[in-house]
C-alpha cells in the first residue's frame, strides 16, 4: 500500500472522529472556533464530569437500595404484627361468640352475665 494514501486515510479518519467528538462534547461559546487540543481538553473534562455524575448516581442508587431494604423489613415486621393482632382479634371474637351463644343479654341486672 502507498504510504501517502495510508497517511491521507488516517488524517481523514482523524478528522471524522474529531467531528463526531464535537457532536458529543458540549463546546459552549467556543463551538465555532476550536483547536484539536481545546476539543480534546474539553472532551477530557466532559468525561471526568460524566464519571463524577455516574459515581454520585451509583452512590444514590446504593443509598436508595439500603433504604428500600430497611422499609421492606419494616413492612414485613408490620405484616407479622398485623397477623398477630388479627389472630388475637379473631380468638377474642370467637370467645365472645361462644359466651354469647344461648345466653340472653342482661343489661338491666346488676349481676352481669349469668353463669
mmCIF file with all atom_site columns, C-alpha atoms in Angstrom:
data_model
loop_
_atom_site.group_PDB
_atom_site.id
_atom_site.type_symbol
_atom_site.label_atom_id
_atom_site.label_alt_id
_atom_site.label_comp_id
_atom_site.label_asym_id
_atom_site.label_entity_id
_atom_site.label_seq_id
_atom_site.pdbx_PDB_ins_code
_atom_site.Cartn_x
_atom_site.Cartn_y
_atom_site.Cartn_z
_atom_site.occupancy
_atom_site.B_iso_or_equiv
_atom_site.pdbx_formal_charge
_atom_site.auth_seq_id
_atom_site.auth_comp_id
_atom_site.auth_asym_id
_atom_site.auth_atom_id
_atom_site.pdbx_PDB_model_num
ATOM 1   C CA . UNK A 1 1   ? 0.000   0.000   0.000  1.00 0.00 ? 1   UNK A CA 1
ATOM 2   C CA . UNK A 1 2   ? 1.133   3.506   -0.809 1.00 0.00 ? 2   UNK A CA 1
ATOM 3   C CA . UNK A 1 3   ? 2.295   5.345   2.379  1.00 0.00 ? 3   UNK A CA 1
ATOM 4   C CA . UNK A 1 4   ? 0.818   8.636   1.122  1.00 0.00 ? 4   UNK A CA 1
ATOM 5   C CA . UNK A 1 5   ? -2.621  7.044   0.700  1.00 0.00 ? 5   UNK A CA 1
ATOM 6   C CA . UNK A 1 6   ? -2.416  5.479   4.179  1.00 0.00 ? 6   UNK A CA 1
ATOM 7   C CA . UNK A 1 7   ? -1.389  8.816   5.686  1.00 0.00 ? 7   UNK A CA 1
ATOM 8   C CA . UNK A 1 8   ? -4.233  10.617  3.880  1.00 0.00 ? 8   UNK A CA 1
ATOM 9   C CA . UNK A 1 9   ? -6.688  7.931   5.031  1.00 0.00 ? 9   UNK A CA 1
ATOM 10  C CA . UNK A 1 10  ? -5.523  8.262   8.655  1.00 0.00 ? 10  UNK A CA 1
ATOM 11  C CA . UNK A 1 11  ? -5.920  12.051  8.545  1.00 0.00 ? 11  UNK A CA 1
ATOM 12  C CA . UNK A 1 12  ? -9.406  11.701  7.058  1.00 0.00 ? 12  UNK A CA 1
ATOM 13  C CA . UNK A 1 13  ? -10.299 9.181   9.769  1.00 0.00 ? 13  UNK A CA 1
ATOM 14  C CA . UNK A 1 14  ? -8.947  11.546  12.438 1.00 0.00 ? 14  UNK A CA 1
ATOM 15  C CA . UNK A 1 15  ? -10.986 14.474  11.019 1.00 0.00 ? 15  UNK A CA 1
ATOM 16  C CA . UNK A 1 16  ? -14.110 12.308  11.014 1.00 0.00 ? 16  UNK A CA 1
ATOM 17  C CA . UNK A 1 17  ? -13.511 11.253  14.631 1.00 0.00 ? 17  UNK A CA 1
ATOM 18  C CA . UNK A 1 18  ? -12.921 14.862  15.695 1.00 0.00 ? 18  UNK A CA 1
ATOM 19  C CA . UNK A 1 19  ? -16.175 15.937  14.015 1.00 0.00 ? 19  UNK A CA 1
ATOM 20  C CA . UNK A 1 20  ? -18.037 13.156  15.829 1.00 0.00 ? 20  UNK A CA 1
ATOM 21  C CA . UNK A 1 21  ? -16.401 14.225  19.084 1.00 0.00 ? 21  UNK A CA 1
ATOM 22  C CA . UNK A 1 22  ? -17.569 17.823  18.504 1.00 0.00 ? 22  UNK A CA 1
ATOM 23  C CA . UNK A 1 23  ? -21.124 16.492  18.333 1.00 0.00 ? 23  UNK A CA 1
ATOM 24  C CA . UNK A 1 24  ? -20.737 14.692  21.657 1.00 0.00 ? 24  UNK A CA 1
ATOM 25  C CA . UNK A 1 25  ? -18.892 17.297  23.731 1.00 0.00 ? 25  UNK A CA 1
ATOM 26  C CA . UNK A 1 26  ? -20.644 20.488  24.833 1.00 0.00 ? 26  UNK A CA 1
ATOM 27  C CA . UNK A 1 27  ? -18.443 23.277  23.480 1.00 0.00 ? 27  UNK A CA 1
ATOM 28  C CA . UNK A 1 28  ? -20.415 26.308  24.650 1.00 0.00 ? 28  UNK A CA 1
ATOM 29  C CA . UNK A 1 29  ? -19.407 29.629  23.094 1.00 0.00 ? 29  UNK A CA 1
ATOM 30  C CA . UNK A 1 30  ? -16.250 28.099  21.607 1.00 0.00 ? 30  UNK A CA 1
ATOM 31  C CA . UNK A 1 31  ? -18.260 25.844  19.292 1.00 0.00 ? 31  UNK A CA 1
ATOM 32  C CA . UNK A 1 32  ? -17.377 27.875  16.200 1.00 0.00 ? 32  UNK A CA 1
ATOM 33  C CA . UNK A 1 33  ? -13.627 28.095  16.662 1.00 0.00 ? 33  UNK A CA 1
ATOM 34  C CA . UNK A 1 34  ? -11.630 25.404  18.375 1.00 0.00 ? 34  UNK A CA 1
ATOM 35  C CA . UNK A 1 35  ? -8.329  23.650  18.072 1.00 0.00 ? 35  UNK A CA 1
ATOM 36  C CA . UNK A 1 36  ? -7.831  19.921  18.261 1.00 0.00 ? 36  UNK A CA 1
ATOM 37  C CA . UNK A 1 37  ? -6.164  20.443  21.628 1.00 0.00 ? 37  UNK A CA 1
ATOM 38  C CA . UNK A 1 38  ? -9.060  22.508  23.013 1.00 0.00 ? 38  UNK A CA 1
ATOM 39  C CA . UNK A 1 39  ? -11.568 19.942  21.740 1.00 0.00 ? 39  UNK A CA 1
ATOM 40  C CA . UNK A 1 40  ? -9.642  17.082  23.358 1.00 0.00 ? 40  UNK A CA 1
ATOM 41  C CA . UNK A 1 41  ? -9.269  19.067  26.601 1.00 0.00 ? 41  UNK A CA 1
ATOM 42  C CA . UNK A 1 42  ? -12.996 19.766  26.696 1.00 0.00 ? 42  UNK A CA 1
ATOM 43  C CA . UNK A 1 43  ? -13.703 16.107  25.939 1.00 0.00 ? 43  UNK A CA 1
ATOM 44  C CA . UNK A 1 44  ? -11.481 15.028  28.831 1.00 0.00 ? 44  UNK A CA 1
ATOM 45  C CA . UNK A 1 45  ? -13.209 17.465  31.227 1.00 0.00 ? 45  UNK A CA 1
ATOM 46  C CA . UNK A 1 46  ? -16.623 16.323  29.980 1.00 0.00 ? 46  UNK A CA 1
ATOM 47  C CA . UNK A 1 47  ? -15.688 12.670  30.546 1.00 0.00 ? 47  UNK A CA 1
ATOM 48  C CA . UNK A 1 48  ? -14.494 13.485  34.084 1.00 0.00 ? 48  UNK A CA 1
ATOM 49  C CA . UNK A 1 49  ? -17.771 15.289  34.760 1.00 0.00 ? 49  UNK A CA 1
ATOM 50  C CA . UNK A 1 50  ? -19.765 12.323  33.463 1.00 0.00 ? 50  UNK A CA 1
ATOM 51  C CA . UNK A 1 51  ? -17.717 9.918   35.583 1.00 0.00 ? 51  UNK A CA 1
ATOM 52  C CA . UNK A 1 52  ? -18.365 12.088  38.648 1.00 0.00 ? 52  UNK A CA 1
ATOM 53  C CA . UNK A 1 53  ? -22.102 12.148  37.884 1.00 0.00 ? 53  UNK A CA 1
ATOM 54  C CA . UNK A 1 54  ? -22.043 8.374   37.450 1.00 0.00 ? 54  UNK A CA 1
ATOM 55  C CA . UNK A 1 55  ? -20.290 7.899   40.813 1.00 0.00 ? 55  UNK A CA 1
ATOM 56  C CA . UNK A 1 56  ? -22.870 10.121  42.516 1.00 0.00 ? 56  UNK A CA 1
ATOM 57  C CA . UNK A 1 57  ? -25.732 8.297   40.799 1.00 0.00 ? 57  UNK A CA 1
ATOM 58  C CA . UNK A 1 58  ? -24.335 4.905   41.867 1.00 0.00 ? 58  UNK A CA 1
ATOM 59  C CA . UNK A 1 59  ? -23.949 6.183   45.435 1.00 0.00 ? 59  UNK A CA 1
ATOM 60  C CA . UNK A 1 60  ? -27.547 7.413   45.397 1.00 0.00 ? 60  UNK A CA 1
ATOM 61  C CA . UNK A 1 61  ? -28.737 4.055   43.996 1.00 0.00 ? 61  UNK A CA 1
ATOM 62  C CA . UNK A 1 62  ? -26.916 2.211   46.808 1.00 0.00 ? 62  UNK A CA 1
ATOM 63  C CA . UNK A 1 63  ? -28.442 4.571   49.371 1.00 0.00 ? 63  UNK A CA 1
ATOM 64  C CA . UNK A 1 64  ? -31.936 4.057   47.949 1.00 0.00 ? 64  UNK A CA 1
ATOM 65  C CA . UNK A 1 65  ? -31.453 0.278   47.885 1.00 0.00 ? 65  UNK A CA 1
ATOM 66  C CA . UNK A 1 66  ? -30.443 0.330   51.573 1.00 0.00 ? 66  UNK A CA 1
ATOM 67  C CA . UNK A 1 67  ? -33.494 2.443   52.369 1.00 0.00 ? 67  UNK A CA 1
ATOM 68  C CA . UNK A 1 68  ? -35.701 0.083   50.351 1.00 0.00 ? 68  UNK A CA 1
ATOM 69  C CA . UNK A 1 69  ? -34.359 -2.958  52.250 1.00 0.00 ? 69  UNK A CA 1
ATOM 70  C CA . UNK A 1 70  ? -34.967 -1.151  55.563 1.00 0.00 ? 70  UNK A CA 1
ATOM 71  C CA . UNK A 1 71  ? -38.532 -0.229  54.577 1.00 0.00 ? 71  UNK A CA 1
ATOM 72  C CA . UNK A 1 72  ? -39.142 -3.773  53.326 1.00 0.00 ? 72  UNK A CA 1
ATOM 73  C CA . UNK A 1 73  ? -38.064 -5.154  56.711 1.00 0.00 ? 73  UNK A CA 1
ATOM 74  C CA . UNK A 1 74  ? -40.355 -2.682  58.482 1.00 0.00 ? 74  UNK A CA 1
ATOM 75  C CA . UNK A 1 75  ? -43.241 -3.681  56.203 1.00 0.00 ? 75  UNK A CA 1
ATOM 76  C CA . UNK A 1 76  ? -42.660 -7.379  56.907 1.00 0.00 ? 76  UNK A CA 1
ATOM 77  C CA . UNK A 1 77  ? -42.492 -6.629  60.646 1.00 0.00 ? 77  UNK A CA 1
ATOM 78  C CA . UNK A 1 78  ? -45.769 -4.707  60.453 1.00 0.00 ? 78  UNK A CA 1
ATOM 79  C CA . UNK A 1 79  ? -47.300 -7.563  58.459 1.00 0.00 ? 79  UNK A CA 1
ATOM 80  C CA . UNK A 1 80  ? -46.320 -10.051 61.162 1.00 0.00 ? 80  UNK A CA 1
ATOM 81  C CA . UNK A 1 81  ? -47.742 -7.745  63.861 1.00 0.00 ? 81  UNK A CA 1
ATOM 82  C CA . UNK A 1 82  ? -50.955 -7.418  61.889 1.00 0.00 ? 82  UNK A CA 1
ATOM 83  C CA . UNK A 1 83  ? -51.272 -11.194 61.589 1.00 0.00 ? 83  UNK A CA 1
ATOM 84  C CA . UNK A 1 84  ? -50.714 -11.484 65.352 1.00 0.00 ? 84  UNK A CA 1
ATOM 85  C CA . UNK A 1 85  ? -53.263 -8.748  66.083 1.00 0.00 ? 85  UNK A CA 1
ATOM 86  C CA . UNK A 1 86  ? -55.736 -10.331 63.649 1.00 0.00 ? 86  UNK A CA 1
ATOM 87  C CA . UNK A 1 87  ? -55.311 -13.728 65.316 1.00 0.00 ? 87  UNK A CA 1
ATOM 88  C CA . UNK A 1 88  ? -55.803 -12.173 68.771 1.00 0.00 ? 88  UNK A CA 1
ATOM 89  C CA . UNK A 1 89  ? -58.854 -10.343 67.465 1.00 0.00 ? 89  UNK A CA 1
ATOM 90  C CA . UNK A 1 90  ? -60.321 -13.495 65.937 1.00 0.00 ? 90  UNK A CA 1
ATOM 91  C CA . UNK A 1 91  ? -59.731 -15.520 69.120 1.00 0.00 ? 91  UNK A CA 1
ATOM 92  C CA . UNK A 1 92  ? -61.394 -12.764 71.181 1.00 0.00 ? 92  UNK A CA 1
ATOM 93  C CA . UNK A 1 93  ? -64.240 -12.700 68.724 1.00 0.00 ? 93  UNK A CA 1
ATOM 94  C CA . UNK A 1 94  ? -64.688 -16.472 68.926 1.00 0.00 ? 94  UNK A CA 1
ATOM 95  C CA . UNK A 1 95  ? -64.603 -16.297 72.759 1.00 0.00 ? 95  UNK A CA 1
ATOM 96  C CA . UNK A 1 96  ? -67.274 -13.625 72.658 1.00 0.00 ? 96  UNK A CA 1
ATOM 97  C CA . UNK A 1 97  ? -69.430 -15.608 70.276 1.00 0.00 ? 97  UNK A CA 1
ATOM 98  C CA . UNK A 1 98  ? -69.046 -18.724 72.461 1.00 0.00 ? 98  UNK A CA 1
ATOM 99  C CA . UNK A 1 99  ? -70.094 -16.817 75.582 1.00 0.00 ? 99  UNK A CA 1
ATOM 100 C CA . UNK A 1 100 ? -72.940 -15.069 73.763 1.00 0.00 ? 100 UNK A CA 1
ATOM 101 C CA . UNK A 1 101 ? -74.353 -18.325 72.406 1.00 0.00 ? 101 UNK A CA 1
ATOM 102 C CA . UNK A 1 102 ? -77.506 -19.383 74.215 1.00 0.00 ? 102 UNK A CA 1
ATOM 103 C CA . UNK A 1 103 ? -77.433 -16.542 76.711 1.00 0.00 ? 103 UNK A CA 1
ATOM 104 C CA . UNK A 1 104 ? -79.683 -13.536 76.771 1.00 0.00 ? 104 UNK A CA 1
ATOM 105 C CA . UNK A 1 105 ? -78.097 -10.162 77.412 1.00 0.00 ? 105 UNK A CA 1
ATOM 106 C CA . UNK A 1 106 ? -78.598 -8.944  80.965 1.00 0.00 ? 106 UNK A CA 1
ATOM 107 C CA . UNK A 1 107 ? -78.340 -5.226  80.521 1.00 0.00 ? 107 UNK A CA 1
ATOM 108 C CA . UNK A 1 108 ? -80.622 -4.143  83.283 1.00 0.00 ? 108 UNK A CA 1
ATOM 109 C CA . UNK A 1 109 ? -79.427 -6.503  86.002 1.00 0.00 ? 109 UNK A CA 1
ATOM 110 C CA . UNK A 1 110 ? -76.641 -5.876  88.480 1.00 0.00 ? 110 UNK A CA 1
ATOM 111 C CA . UNK A 1 111 ? -75.223 -9.383  88.135 1.00 0.00 ? 111 UNK A CA 1
ATOM 112 C CA . UNK A 1 112 ? -73.917 -9.031  84.620 1.00 0.00 ? 112 UNK A CA 1
ATOM 113 C CA . UNK A 1 113 ? -73.549 -12.366 82.822 1.00 0.00 ? 113 UNK A CA 1
ATOM 114 C CA . UNK A 1 114 ? -75.479 -15.323 84.112 1.00 0.00 ? 114 UNK A CA 1
ATOM 115 C CA . UNK A 1 115 ? -73.416 -18.392 84.692 1.00 0.00 ? 115 UNK A CA 1
#
